[in-house]
């Protein structure tokens, strides 16, 4: 099957299958899997135009709602945290889209950028694992109240909620500033920012991965909507460059992602957090190393 915008030809069953596997694992950590689909599109499929970022965000739009719905149903959605993430990342995503089109159209330099972003994420996750922080364990009772969150208070300065008998408190301005910076990187990379901000929540703020997954997925969804339409709107101003998303390819990835994200959200609380993060960490570091070596 030929995808004209992407300039590639691939069997139509491959994108959904790959997206399902990637998103199933990644969604357990609050990620859509877009940060791993990008290397697959660039290295395996040969899709290296700037529009690959927009196509990746289109995948997020199609795939994420199923997982978000599952987190809402189980009472694990921390809505104030979600709101802060969305407000912080939205302007950053727009700035990131400009940078991607104007300053990073060369695939070689973009690969270096992707490699450095993945390397940093992987390094942060590895360092957290090696500090010996105790990970939360899943339980075998689906729908247990132990996995529901309760917001105690939130204002412009501070926010607090409870989870499994523990209170988690953090600075709202700190989260907002971090979300803005992550939004810029996510806008360039085409992942919405969730793959970067989730490790920050766990590493810097000590928030349980079971409670931040819904917020980061929802934030990724909203910023991805903005990113896709922004790239689409910029396309007429760059007629010689592939900027707009490849809708056919993005939707095929999204179809697989719908099932993968939903199943990942449903199975998350049965899995040990530490094992999932080590697996993701190894994938991140391996992919980062490959891109950096290819650049040099």
mmCIF file of C-alpha atoms in Angstrom:
data_model
loop_
_atom_site.group_PDB
_atom_site.id
_atom_site.type_symbol
_atom_site.label_atom_id
_atom_site.label_comp_id
_atom_site.label_asym_id
_atom_site.label_seq_id
_atom_site.Cartn_x
_atom_site.Cartn_y
_atom_site.Cartn_z
ATOM 1 C CA UNK A 1 0.000 0.000 0.000
ATOM 2 C CA UNK A 2 1.416 3.379 -1.057
ATOM 3 C CA UNK A 3 1.293 6.348 1.325
ATOM 4 C CA UNK A 4 1.966 9.395 -0.846
ATOM 5 C CA UNK A 5 2.569 11.979 1.877
ATOM 6 C CA UNK A 6 5.043 9.719 3.665
ATOM 7 C CA UNK A 7 6.572 8.582 0.378
ATOM 8 C CA UNK A 8 6.663 4.940 1.466
ATOM 9 C CA UNK A 9 5.016 1.650 0.587
ATOM 10 C CA UNK A 10 4.075 -0.830 3.324
ATOM 11 C CA UNK A 11 1.574 -3.648 3.853
ATOM 12 C CA UNK A 12 -1.564 -2.242 5.580
ATOM 13 C CA UNK A 13 -1.486 -4.813 8.407
ATOM 14 C CA UNK A 14 1.995 -3.842 9.609
ATOM 15 C CA UNK A 15 1.268 -0.387 11.160
ATOM 16 C CA UNK A 16 -1.670 -1.597 13.331
ATOM 17 C CA UNK A 17 0.242 -4.655 14.502
ATOM 18 C CA UNK A 18 3.354 -2.694 15.464
ATOM 19 C CA UNK A 19 1.274 0.031 17.123
ATOM 20 C CA UNK A 20 -0.643 -2.509 19.201
ATOM 21 C CA UNK A 21 2.505 -4.083 20.619
ATOM 22 C CA UNK A 22 4.230 -0.781 21.327
ATOM 23 C CA UNK A 23 1.218 0.984 22.847
ATOM 24 C CA UNK A 24 0.229 -1.999 25.002
ATOM 25 C CA UNK A 25 3.554 -1.893 26.856
ATOM 26 C CA UNK A 26 4.058 1.875 26.817
ATOM 27 C CA UNK A 27 0.558 2.789 28.040
ATOM 28 C CA UNK A 28 1.238 0.994 31.329
ATOM 29 C CA UNK A 29 3.803 3.708 32.036
ATOM 30 C CA UNK A 30 1.471 6.530 30.968
ATOM 31 C CA UNK A 31 2.886 6.751 27.447
ATOM 32 C CA UNK A 32 1.050 6.312 24.172
ATOM 33 C CA UNK A 33 3.986 4.603 22.470
ATOM 34 C CA UNK A 34 4.494 7.387 19.922
ATOM 35 C CA UNK A 35 8.081 7.887 21.106
ATOM 36 C CA UNK A 36 8.863 4.338 19.944
ATOM 37 C CA UNK A 37 6.782 4.481 16.774
ATOM 38 C CA UNK A 38 8.835 7.417 15.527
ATOM 39 C CA UNK A 39 12.092 5.405 15.322
ATOM 40 C CA UNK A 40 10.152 2.592 13.627
ATOM 41 C CA UNK A 41 8.797 4.967 10.985
ATOM 42 C CA UNK A 42 12.185 6.588 10.391
ATOM 43 C CA UNK A 43 14.476 3.559 10.436
ATOM 44 C CA UNK A 44 12.256 0.676 9.290
ATOM 45 C CA UNK A 45 9.746 2.376 7.005
ATOM 46 C CA UNK A 46 12.104 5.129 5.803
ATOM 47 C CA UNK A 47 9.660 7.931 6.639
ATOM 48 C CA UNK A 48 11.976 10.886 7.392
ATOM 49 C CA UNK A 49 10.024 13.955 6.204
ATOM 50 C CA UNK A 50 9.032 16.630 8.760
ATOM 51 C CA UNK A 51 5.451 15.357 8.445
ATOM 52 C CA UNK A 52 6.447 12.223 10.380
ATOM 53 C CA UNK A 53 6.041 14.300 13.565
ATOM 54 C CA UNK A 54 2.476 15.234 12.637
ATOM 55 C CA UNK A 55 1.677 11.634 11.645
ATOM 56 C CA UNK A 56 2.957 10.466 15.009
ATOM 57 C CA UNK A 57 0.669 12.932 16.775
ATOM 58 C CA UNK A 58 -2.255 11.766 14.638
ATOM 59 C CA UNK A 59 -1.624 8.279 16.035
ATOM 60 C CA UNK A 60 -1.994 9.757 19.539
ATOM 61 C CA UNK A 61 -5.354 11.316 18.691
ATOM 62 C CA UNK A 62 -6.795 8.022 17.482
ATOM 63 C CA UNK A 63 -5.218 5.698 20.057
ATOM 64 C CA UNK A 64 -5.299 7.511 23.400
ATOM 65 C CA UNK A 65 -9.061 8.001 24.163
ATOM 66 C CA UNK A 66 -9.617 4.288 24.842
ATOM 67 C CA UNK A 67 -6.958 4.234 27.560
ATOM 68 C CA UNK A 68 -8.089 7.528 29.088
ATOM 69 C CA UNK A 69 -11.632 6.176 29.317
ATOM 70 C CA UNK A 70 -10.327 3.131 31.192
ATOM 71 C CA UNK A 71 -8.436 5.267 33.726
ATOM 72 C CA UNK A 72 -11.517 7.445 34.265
ATOM 73 C CA UNK A 73 -13.693 4.370 34.783
ATOM 74 C CA UNK A 74 -11.319 3.039 37.443
ATOM 75 C CA UNK A 75 -11.149 6.376 39.305
ATOM 76 C CA UNK A 76 -7.440 6.873 38.642
ATOM 77 C CA UNK A 77 -7.678 10.194 36.789
ATOM 78 C CA UNK A 78 -6.181 13.133 38.707
ATOM 79 C CA UNK A 79 -8.012 15.928 36.891
ATOM 80 C CA UNK A 80 -6.240 18.985 38.420
ATOM 81 C CA UNK A 81 -2.877 17.486 37.465
ATOM 82 C CA UNK A 82 -4.182 16.845 33.956
ATOM 83 C CA UNK A 83 -5.312 20.460 33.624
ATOM 84 C CA UNK A 84 -1.929 21.839 34.697
ATOM 85 C CA UNK A 85 -0.122 19.553 32.240
ATOM 86 C CA UNK A 86 -2.364 20.589 29.337
ATOM 87 C CA UNK A 87 -2.086 24.327 30.039
ATOM 88 C CA UNK A 88 1.687 24.085 30.336
ATOM 89 C CA UNK A 89 2.370 21.954 27.266
ATOM 90 C CA UNK A 90 0.008 23.537 24.719
ATOM 91 C CA UNK A 91 2.074 26.682 23.966
ATOM 92 C CA UNK A 92 5.258 24.608 24.025
ATOM 93 C CA UNK A 93 3.917 22.245 21.370
ATOM 94 C CA UNK A 94 3.218 25.148 19.004
ATOM 95 C CA UNK A 95 6.738 26.520 19.481
ATOM 96 C CA UNK A 96 8.160 23.037 18.951
ATOM 97 C CA UNK A 97 6.265 22.636 15.658
ATOM 98 C CA UNK A 98 7.828 25.863 14.354
ATOM 99 C CA UNK A 99 11.307 24.686 15.339
ATOM 100 C CA UNK A 100 10.793 21.302 13.662
ATOM 101 C CA UNK A 101 9.763 22.782 10.312
ATOM 102 C CA UNK A 102 12.088 25.793 10.216
ATOM 103 C CA UNK A 103 15.276 24.475 11.826
ATOM 104 C CA UNK A 104 15.201 20.664 11.859
ATOM 105 C CA UNK A 105 14.037 19.547 8.391
ATOM 106 C CA UNK A 106 17.290 17.641 7.727
ATOM 107 C CA UNK A 107 16.662 13.978 8.674
ATOM 108 C CA UNK A 108 20.272 13.527 9.772
ATOM 109 C CA UNK A 109 20.124 16.321 12.324
ATOM 110 C CA UNK A 110 16.651 15.284 13.390
ATOM 111 C CA UNK A 111 17.963 11.799 14.148
ATOM 112 C CA UNK A 112 20.586 13.308 16.448
ATOM 113 C CA UNK A 113 17.895 15.306 18.210
ATOM 114 C CA UNK A 114 15.713 12.212 18.627
ATOM 115 C CA UNK A 115 18.688 10.238 19.926
ATOM 116 C CA UNK A 116 19.547 12.858 22.543
ATOM 117 C CA UNK A 117 15.942 13.101 23.743
ATOM 118 C CA UNK A 118 15.640 9.327 24.079
ATOM 119 C CA UNK A 119 19.042 9.107 25.762
ATOM 120 C CA UNK A 120 18.031 11.648 28.383
ATOM 121 C CA UNK A 121 14.723 9.911 29.101
ATOM 122 C CA UNK A 122 16.439 6.540 29.372
ATOM 123 C CA UNK A 123 19.175 7.931 31.610
ATOM 124 C CA UNK A 124 16.626 9.417 33.994
ATOM 125 C CA UNK A 125 14.707 6.160 34.222
ATOM 126 C CA UNK A 126 17.873 4.094 34.706
ATOM 127 C CA UNK A 127 19.130 6.356 37.473
ATOM 128 C CA UNK A 128 15.811 6.095 39.267
ATOM 129 C CA UNK A 129 15.941 2.298 39.079
ATOM 130 C CA UNK A 130 19.498 2.166 40.399
ATOM 131 C CA UNK A 131 18.679 4.351 43.404
ATOM 132 C CA UNK A 132 16.619 1.439 44.663
ATOM 133 C CA UNK A 133 13.343 3.301 45.042
ATOM 134 C CA UNK A 134 10.605 0.863 45.931
ATOM 135 C CA UNK A 135 8.084 0.407 43.128
ATOM 136 C CA UNK A 136 4.392 -0.002 43.671
ATOM 137 C CA UNK A 137 3.094 -3.496 43.068
ATOM 138 C CA UNK A 138 -0.092 -4.446 41.274
ATOM 139 C CA UNK A 139 -2.869 -6.311 43.010
ATOM 140 C CA UNK A 140 -5.156 -8.979 41.749
ATOM 141 C CA UNK A 141 -8.433 -7.286 42.597
ATOM 142 C CA UNK A 142 -9.700 -5.279 39.631
ATOM 143 C CA UNK A 143 -11.670 -2.201 40.615
ATOM 144 C CA UNK A 144 -10.211 -2.170 44.134
ATOM 145 C CA UNK A 145 -10.615 1.138 45.980
ATOM 146 C CA UNK A 146 -6.880 0.979 46.729
ATOM 147 C CA UNK A 147 -6.247 2.147 43.176
ATOM 148 C CA UNK A 148 -8.578 5.131 43.247
ATOM 149 C CA UNK A 149 -7.259 8.658 43.788
ATOM 150 C CA UNK A 150 -8.786 11.483 45.803
ATOM 151 C CA UNK A 151 -7.826 15.151 45.362
ATOM 152 C CA UNK A 152 -7.391 16.856 48.739
ATOM 153 C CA UNK A 153 -6.891 20.411 47.485
ATOM 154 C CA UNK A 154 -5.374 22.386 44.641
ATOM 155 C CA UNK A 155 -4.723 26.066 43.909
ATOM 156 C CA UNK A 156 -2.262 28.184 41.934
ATOM 157 C CA UNK A 157 0.588 27.312 44.272
ATOM 158 C CA UNK A 158 0.137 23.732 45.391
ATOM 159 C CA UNK A 159 -1.767 20.509 44.792
ATOM 160 C CA UNK A 160 -2.265 17.357 46.865
ATOM 161 C CA UNK A 161 -4.034 14.022 46.447
ATOM 162 C CA UNK A 162 -4.133 10.650 48.179
ATOM 163 C CA UNK A 163 -3.435 7.210 46.742
ATOM 164 C CA UNK A 164 -3.359 3.917 48.644
ATOM 165 C CA UNK A 165 -3.117 5.704 51.990
ATOM 166 C CA UNK A 166 -0.300 8.079 50.993
ATOM 167 C CA UNK A 167 -0.533 11.820 50.365
ATOM 168 C CA UNK A 168 1.321 13.282 47.383
ATOM 169 C CA UNK A 169 1.924 17.052 47.296
ATOM 170 C CA UNK A 170 3.731 19.167 44.692
ATOM 171 C CA UNK A 171 4.197 22.696 43.331
ATOM 172 C CA UNK A 172 1.790 23.811 40.583
ATOM 173 C CA UNK A 173 4.186 26.460 39.118
ATOM 174 C CA UNK A 174 6.944 23.843 39.029
ATOM 175 C CA UNK A 175 4.770 21.402 37.105
ATOM 176 C CA UNK A 176 3.658 24.184 34.734
ATOM 177 C CA UNK A 177 7.188 25.338 33.867
ATOM 178 C CA UNK A 178 8.356 21.770 33.347
ATOM 179 C CA UNK A 179 5.316 21.036 31.170
ATOM 180 C CA UNK A 180 6.073 24.058 28.987
ATOM 181 C CA UNK A 181 9.659 22.932 28.373
ATOM 182 C CA UNK A 182 8.515 19.383 27.696
ATOM 183 C CA UNK A 183 5.872 20.698 25.304
ATOM 184 C CA UNK A 184 8.562 22.312 23.146
ATOM 185 C CA UNK A 185 10.528 19.079 22.941
ATOM 186 C CA UNK A 186 7.370 17.061 22.367
ATOM 187 C CA UNK A 187 6.228 19.406 19.616
ATOM 188 C CA UNK A 188 9.516 18.913 17.776
ATOM 189 C CA UNK A 189 9.602 15.176 18.365
ATOM 190 C CA UNK A 190 5.933 14.586 17.535
ATOM 191 C CA UNK A 191 4.997 12.760 20.740
ATOM 192 C CA UNK A 192 2.880 15.321 22.583
ATOM 193 C CA UNK A 193 5.325 15.368 25.517
ATOM 194 C CA UNK A 194 3.870 12.545 27.602
ATOM 195 C CA UNK A 195 6.870 10.263 27.059
ATOM 196 C CA UNK A 196 9.124 12.903 28.576
ATOM 197 C CA UNK A 197 6.969 14.282 31.353
ATOM 198 C CA UNK A 198 5.943 10.914 32.832
ATOM 199 C CA UNK A 199 9.513 10.018 33.935
ATOM 200 C CA UNK A 200 9.839 13.526 35.403
ATOM 201 C CA UNK A 201 6.719 13.024 37.515
ATOM 202 C CA UNK A 202 8.059 9.752 38.846
ATOM 203 C CA UNK A 203 11.707 10.798 39.269
ATOM 204 C CA UNK A 204 11.458 14.407 40.473
ATOM 205 C CA UNK A 205 8.119 14.439 42.272
ATOM 206 C CA UNK A 206 7.876 10.827 43.421
ATOM 207 C CA UNK A 207 4.337 10.387 42.072
ATOM 208 C CA UNK A 208 3.069 6.794 41.652
ATOM 209 C CA UNK A 209 3.024 5.732 38.022
ATOM 210 C CA UNK A 210 -0.470 4.322 38.543
ATOM 211 C CA UNK A 211 -1.801 7.837 39.209
ATOM 212 C CA UNK A 212 0.058 9.887 36.594
ATOM 213 C CA UNK A 213 -0.623 7.596 33.623
ATOM 214 C CA UNK A 214 -4.115 8.951 32.945
ATOM 215 C CA UNK A 215 -2.992 12.580 33.278
ATOM 216 C CA UNK A 216 -0.022 12.191 30.931
ATOM 217 C CA UNK A 217 -2.093 10.337 28.337
ATOM 218 C CA UNK A 218 -4.807 13.008 28.417
ATOM 219 C CA UNK A 219 -2.190 15.753 28.181
ATOM 220 C CA UNK A 220 -0.602 13.988 25.224
ATOM 221 C CA UNK A 221 -3.979 13.682 23.520
ATOM 222 C CA UNK A 222 -4.871 17.373 23.841
ATOM 223 C CA UNK A 223 -1.456 18.628 22.757
ATOM 224 C CA UNK A 224 -1.405 16.167 19.853
ATOM 225 C CA UNK A 225 -4.709 17.590 18.567
ATOM 226 C CA UNK A 226 -3.110 21.032 18.613
ATOM 227 C CA UNK A 227 0.046 19.758 16.949
ATOM 228 C CA UNK A 228 -1.738 17.954 14.093
ATOM 229 C CA UNK A 229 -3.900 20.903 13.147
ATOM 230 C CA UNK A 230 -0.959 23.264 13.495
ATOM 231 C CA UNK A 231 1.162 21.178 11.119
ATOM 232 C CA UNK A 232 -1.791 20.909 8.735
ATOM 233 C CA UNK A 233 -2.231 24.679 8.807
ATOM 234 C CA UNK A 234 1.454 25.282 8.133
ATOM 235 C CA UNK A 235 1.539 22.964 5.107
ATOM 236 C CA UNK A 236 0.358 25.549 2.491
ATOM 237 C CA UNK A 237 3.221 27.845 3.491
ATOM 238 C CA UNK A 238 5.789 25.124 2.717
ATOM 239 C CA UNK A 239 4.643 23.710 -0.645
ATOM 240 C CA UNK A 240 7.993 22.042 -1.385
ATOM 241 C CA UNK A 241 8.156 20.265 1.975
ATOM 242 C CA UNK A 242 6.088 17.404 3.416
ATOM 243 C CA UNK A 243 4.633 19.020 6.546
ATOM 244 C CA UNK A 244 1.017 17.836 6.902
ATOM 245 C CA UNK A 245 0.397 14.394 8.458
ATOM 246 C CA UNK A 246 -0.096 11.289 6.376
ATOM 247 C CA UNK A 247 -3.691 10.678 7.433
ATOM 248 C CA UNK A 248 -3.937 7.142 6.102
ATOM 249 C CA UNK A 249 -0.762 5.948 7.805
ATOM 250 C CA UNK A 250 -1.548 7.770 11.048
ATOM 251 C CA UNK A 251 -5.025 6.251 11.252
ATOM 252 C CA UNK A 252 -3.682 2.745 10.601
ATOM 253 C CA UNK A 253 -1.221 3.167 13.466
ATOM 254 C CA UNK A 254 -4.044 4.565 15.579
ATOM 255 C CA UNK A 255 -6.304 1.549 14.971
ATOM 256 C CA UNK A 256 -3.713 -0.738 16.512
ATOM 257 C CA UNK A 257 -3.084 1.804 19.235
ATOM 258 C CA UNK A 258 -6.743 1.878 20.302
ATOM 259 C CA UNK A 259 -6.616 -1.765 21.369
ATOM 260 C CA UNK A 260 -3.058 -1.529 22.715
ATOM 261 C CA UNK A 261 -3.611 1.543 24.909
ATOM 262 C CA UNK A 262 -6.896 0.177 26.278
ATOM 263 C CA UNK A 263 -5.403 -3.204 27.168
ATOM 264 C CA UNK A 264 -2.326 -1.563 28.676
ATOM 265 C CA UNK A 265 -4.463 0.720 30.862
ATOM 266 C CA UNK A 266 -6.570 -2.252 31.945
ATOM 267 C CA UNK A 267 -3.597 -4.484 32.791
ATOM 268 C CA UNK A 268 -1.359 -1.828 34.339
ATOM 269 C CA UNK A 269 -2.303 -2.367 37.970
ATOM 270 C CA UNK A 270 -1.485 -6.067 37.746
ATOM 271 C CA UNK A 271 2.107 -5.438 36.642
ATOM 272 C CA UNK A 272 5.131 -4.535 38.807
ATOM 273 C CA UNK A 273 6.136 -0.986 38.015
ATOM 274 C CA UNK A 274 9.854 -1.640 38.266
ATOM 275 C CA UNK A 275 9.896 -4.363 35.597
ATOM 276 C CA UNK A 276 7.949 -2.216 33.124
ATOM 277 C CA UNK A 277 10.248 0.754 33.586
ATOM 278 C CA UNK A 278 13.394 -1.320 33.132
ATOM 279 C CA UNK A 279 12.054 -2.701 29.890
ATOM 280 C CA UNK A 280 11.191 0.750 28.577
ATOM 281 C CA UNK A 281 14.531 2.073 29.746
ATOM 282 C CA UNK A 282 16.458 -0.549 27.767
ATOM 283 C CA UNK A 283 14.435 0.183 24.623
ATOM 284 C CA UNK A 284 15.030 3.923 25.006
ATOM 285 C CA UNK A 285 18.778 3.615 25.520
ATOM 286 C CA UNK A 286 19.172 1.140 22.653
ATOM 287 C CA UNK A 287 17.275 3.339 20.207
ATOM 288 C CA UNK A 288 19.109 6.470 21.366
ATOM 289 C CA UNK A 289 22.483 4.814 20.888
ATOM 290 C CA UNK A 290 21.578 3.696 17.378
ATOM 291 C CA UNK A 291 20.575 7.203 16.237
ATOM 292 C CA UNK A 292 23.555 8.935 17.786
ATOM 293 C CA UNK A 293 25.991 6.467 16.200
ATOM 294 C CA UNK A 294 24.272 6.900 12.823
ATOM 295 C CA UNK A 295 24.651 10.684 13.047
ATOM 296 C CA UNK A 296 28.402 10.528 13.591
#
